[in-house]
Tab-separated table of C-alpha atoms and ligand atoms in Angstrom:
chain	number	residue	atom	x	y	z
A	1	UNK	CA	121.525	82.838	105.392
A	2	UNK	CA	122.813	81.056	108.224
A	3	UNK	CA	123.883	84.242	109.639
A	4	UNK	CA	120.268	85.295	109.952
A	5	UNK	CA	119.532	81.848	111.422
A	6	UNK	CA	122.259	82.280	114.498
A	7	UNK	CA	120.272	85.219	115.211
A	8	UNK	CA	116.705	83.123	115.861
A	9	UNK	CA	116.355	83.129	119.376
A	10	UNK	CA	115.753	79.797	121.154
A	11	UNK	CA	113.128	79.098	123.369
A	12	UNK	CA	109.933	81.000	122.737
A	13	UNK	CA	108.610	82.541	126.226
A	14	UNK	CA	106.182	85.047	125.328
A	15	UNK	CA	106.242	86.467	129.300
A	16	UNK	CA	109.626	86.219	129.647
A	17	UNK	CA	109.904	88.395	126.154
A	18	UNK	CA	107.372	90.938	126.917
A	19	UNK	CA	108.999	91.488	130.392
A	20	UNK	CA	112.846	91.757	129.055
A	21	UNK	CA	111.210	94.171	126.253
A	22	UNK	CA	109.496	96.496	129.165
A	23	UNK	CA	113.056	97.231	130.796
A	24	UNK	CA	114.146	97.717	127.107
A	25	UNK	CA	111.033	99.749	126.387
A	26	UNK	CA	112.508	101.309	123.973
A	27	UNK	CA	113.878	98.533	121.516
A	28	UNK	CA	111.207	100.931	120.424
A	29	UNK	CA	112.974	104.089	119.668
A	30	UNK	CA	116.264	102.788	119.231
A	31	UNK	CA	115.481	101.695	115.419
A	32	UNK	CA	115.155	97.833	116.178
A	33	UNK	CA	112.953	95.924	113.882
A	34	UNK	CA	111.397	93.098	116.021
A	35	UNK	CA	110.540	89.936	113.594
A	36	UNK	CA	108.435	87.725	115.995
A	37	UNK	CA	106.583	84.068	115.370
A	38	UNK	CA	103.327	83.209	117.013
A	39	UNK	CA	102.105	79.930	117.014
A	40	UNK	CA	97.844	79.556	116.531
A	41	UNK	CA	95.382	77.741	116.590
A	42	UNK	CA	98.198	74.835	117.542
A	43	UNK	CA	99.566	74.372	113.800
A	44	UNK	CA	99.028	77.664	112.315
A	45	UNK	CA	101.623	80.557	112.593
A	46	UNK	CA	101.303	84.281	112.392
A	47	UNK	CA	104.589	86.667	111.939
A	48	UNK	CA	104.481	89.895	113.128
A	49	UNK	CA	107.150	92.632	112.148
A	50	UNK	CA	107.441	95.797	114.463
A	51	UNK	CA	109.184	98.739	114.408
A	52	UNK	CA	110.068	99.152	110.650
A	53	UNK	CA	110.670	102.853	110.244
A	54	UNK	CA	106.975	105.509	109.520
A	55	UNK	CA	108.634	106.902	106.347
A	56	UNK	CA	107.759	103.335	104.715
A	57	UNK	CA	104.156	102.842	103.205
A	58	UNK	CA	103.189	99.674	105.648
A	59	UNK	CA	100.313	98.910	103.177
A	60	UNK	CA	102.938	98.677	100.269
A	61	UNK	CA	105.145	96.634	102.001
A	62	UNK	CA	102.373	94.406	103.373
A	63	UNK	CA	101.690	94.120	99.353
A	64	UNK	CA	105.115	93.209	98.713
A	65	UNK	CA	105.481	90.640	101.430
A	66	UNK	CA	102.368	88.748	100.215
A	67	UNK	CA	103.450	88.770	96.450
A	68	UNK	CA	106.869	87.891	97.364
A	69	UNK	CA	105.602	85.450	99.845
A	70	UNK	CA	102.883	84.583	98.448
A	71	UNK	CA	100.825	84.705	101.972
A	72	UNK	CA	98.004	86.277	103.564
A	73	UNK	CA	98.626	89.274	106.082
A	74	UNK	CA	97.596	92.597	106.990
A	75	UNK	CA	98.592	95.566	108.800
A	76	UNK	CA	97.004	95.965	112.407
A	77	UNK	CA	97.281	98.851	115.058
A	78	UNK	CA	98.353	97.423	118.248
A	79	UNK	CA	97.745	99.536	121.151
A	80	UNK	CA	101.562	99.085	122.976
A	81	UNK	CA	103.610	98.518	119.927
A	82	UNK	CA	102.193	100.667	117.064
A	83	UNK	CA	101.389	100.088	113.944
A	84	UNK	CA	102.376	96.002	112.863
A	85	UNK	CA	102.190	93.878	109.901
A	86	UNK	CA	100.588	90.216	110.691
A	87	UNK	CA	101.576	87.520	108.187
A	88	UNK	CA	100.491	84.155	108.138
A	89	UNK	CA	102.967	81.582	108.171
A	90	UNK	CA	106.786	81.236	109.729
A	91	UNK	CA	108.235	84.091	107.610
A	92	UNK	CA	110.710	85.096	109.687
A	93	UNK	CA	113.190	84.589	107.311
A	94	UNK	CA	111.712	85.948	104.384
A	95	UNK	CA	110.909	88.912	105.949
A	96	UNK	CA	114.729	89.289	107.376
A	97	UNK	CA	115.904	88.602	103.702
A	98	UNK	CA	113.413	90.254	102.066
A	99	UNK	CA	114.135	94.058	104.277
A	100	UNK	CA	118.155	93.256	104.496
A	101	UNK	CA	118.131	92.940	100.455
A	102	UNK	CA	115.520	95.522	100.032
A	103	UNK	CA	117.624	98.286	102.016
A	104	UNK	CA	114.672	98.984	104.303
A	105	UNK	CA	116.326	97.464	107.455
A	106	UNK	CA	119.976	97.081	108.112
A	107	UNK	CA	120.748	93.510	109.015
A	108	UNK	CA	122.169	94.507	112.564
A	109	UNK	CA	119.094	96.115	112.992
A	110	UNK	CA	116.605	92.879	113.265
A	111	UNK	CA	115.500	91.174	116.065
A	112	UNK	CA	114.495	88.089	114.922
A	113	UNK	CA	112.078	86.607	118.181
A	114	UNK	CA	110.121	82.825	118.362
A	115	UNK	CA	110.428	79.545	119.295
B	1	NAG	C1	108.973	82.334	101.642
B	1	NAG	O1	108.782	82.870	100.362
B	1	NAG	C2	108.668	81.908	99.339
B	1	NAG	C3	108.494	82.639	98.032
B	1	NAG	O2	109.551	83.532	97.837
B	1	NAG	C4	107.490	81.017	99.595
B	1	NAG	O3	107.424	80.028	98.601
B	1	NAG	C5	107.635	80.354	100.941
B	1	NAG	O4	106.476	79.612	101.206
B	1	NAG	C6	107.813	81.417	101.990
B	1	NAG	N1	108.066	80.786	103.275
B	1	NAG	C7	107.099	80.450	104.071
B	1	NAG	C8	107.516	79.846	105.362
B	1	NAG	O5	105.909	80.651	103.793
B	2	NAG	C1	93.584	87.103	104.751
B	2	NAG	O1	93.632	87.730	105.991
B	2	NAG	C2	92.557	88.586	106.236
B	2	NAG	C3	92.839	89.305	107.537
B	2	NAG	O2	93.319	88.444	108.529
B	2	NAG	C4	91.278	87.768	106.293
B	2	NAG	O3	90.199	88.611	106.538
B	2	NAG	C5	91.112	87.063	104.964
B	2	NAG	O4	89.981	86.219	105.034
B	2	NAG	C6	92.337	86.250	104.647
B	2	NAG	N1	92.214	85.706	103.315
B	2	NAG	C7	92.570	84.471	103.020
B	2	NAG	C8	92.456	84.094	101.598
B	2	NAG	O5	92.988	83.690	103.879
């Protein structure tokens, strides 16, 4: 638990992120899993999780997450960063917990992003 909370990043700079991630392009290819938290709408947040590996089922996970979560979401194709699962609410750490326990993601292997 409070090791997944060390890795929440600090301040949430959605340029400064999308520019770090160009030079790192390829957090992409290297296996990373990027866990990010969107605020909307002012109050409302939306968590997006990237880069968990094709051989999963995306719609079957997206299942899981909102049974386990018990939250809205669904799985969207983003032009730049592939296919991504959209869930309402601050799940970051459910989602961490929920693919560290699961065996889908290793721990090391989660960027956890947001403010
Ligand atoms: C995390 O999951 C639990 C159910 O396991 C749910 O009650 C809780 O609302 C979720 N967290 C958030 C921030 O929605
Ligand atoms: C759940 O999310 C989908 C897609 O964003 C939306 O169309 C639907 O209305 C939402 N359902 C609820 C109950 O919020």
């Amino acid at each position: 638990m409070s090791e997944l909370d060390a890795q929440i990043v600090g301040a949430f700079d959605p340029f400064a992120d999308a520019a770090a991630e160009d030079s790192a392009e390829a957090s992409k290819g290297k296996g990373y899993v990027h866990v990010r938290v969107q605020q909307r709408n002012g109050r409302k947040s939306l968590t997006t999780v990237q880069g968990i590996s094709k051989s999963f089922d995306y719609k079957r996970l997206l299942k899981d997450f909102k049974k386990e979560f018990s939250c809205n979401g669904t799985v969207v194709e983003d032009t730049e960063l592939g296919t991504v699962i959209q869930l309402q609410g601050d799940q970051r750490k459910n989602v961490s917990q929920f693919l560290v326990s699961n065996g889908i993601v290793k721990k090391d292997a989660i960027k956890i992003h947001g403010f």
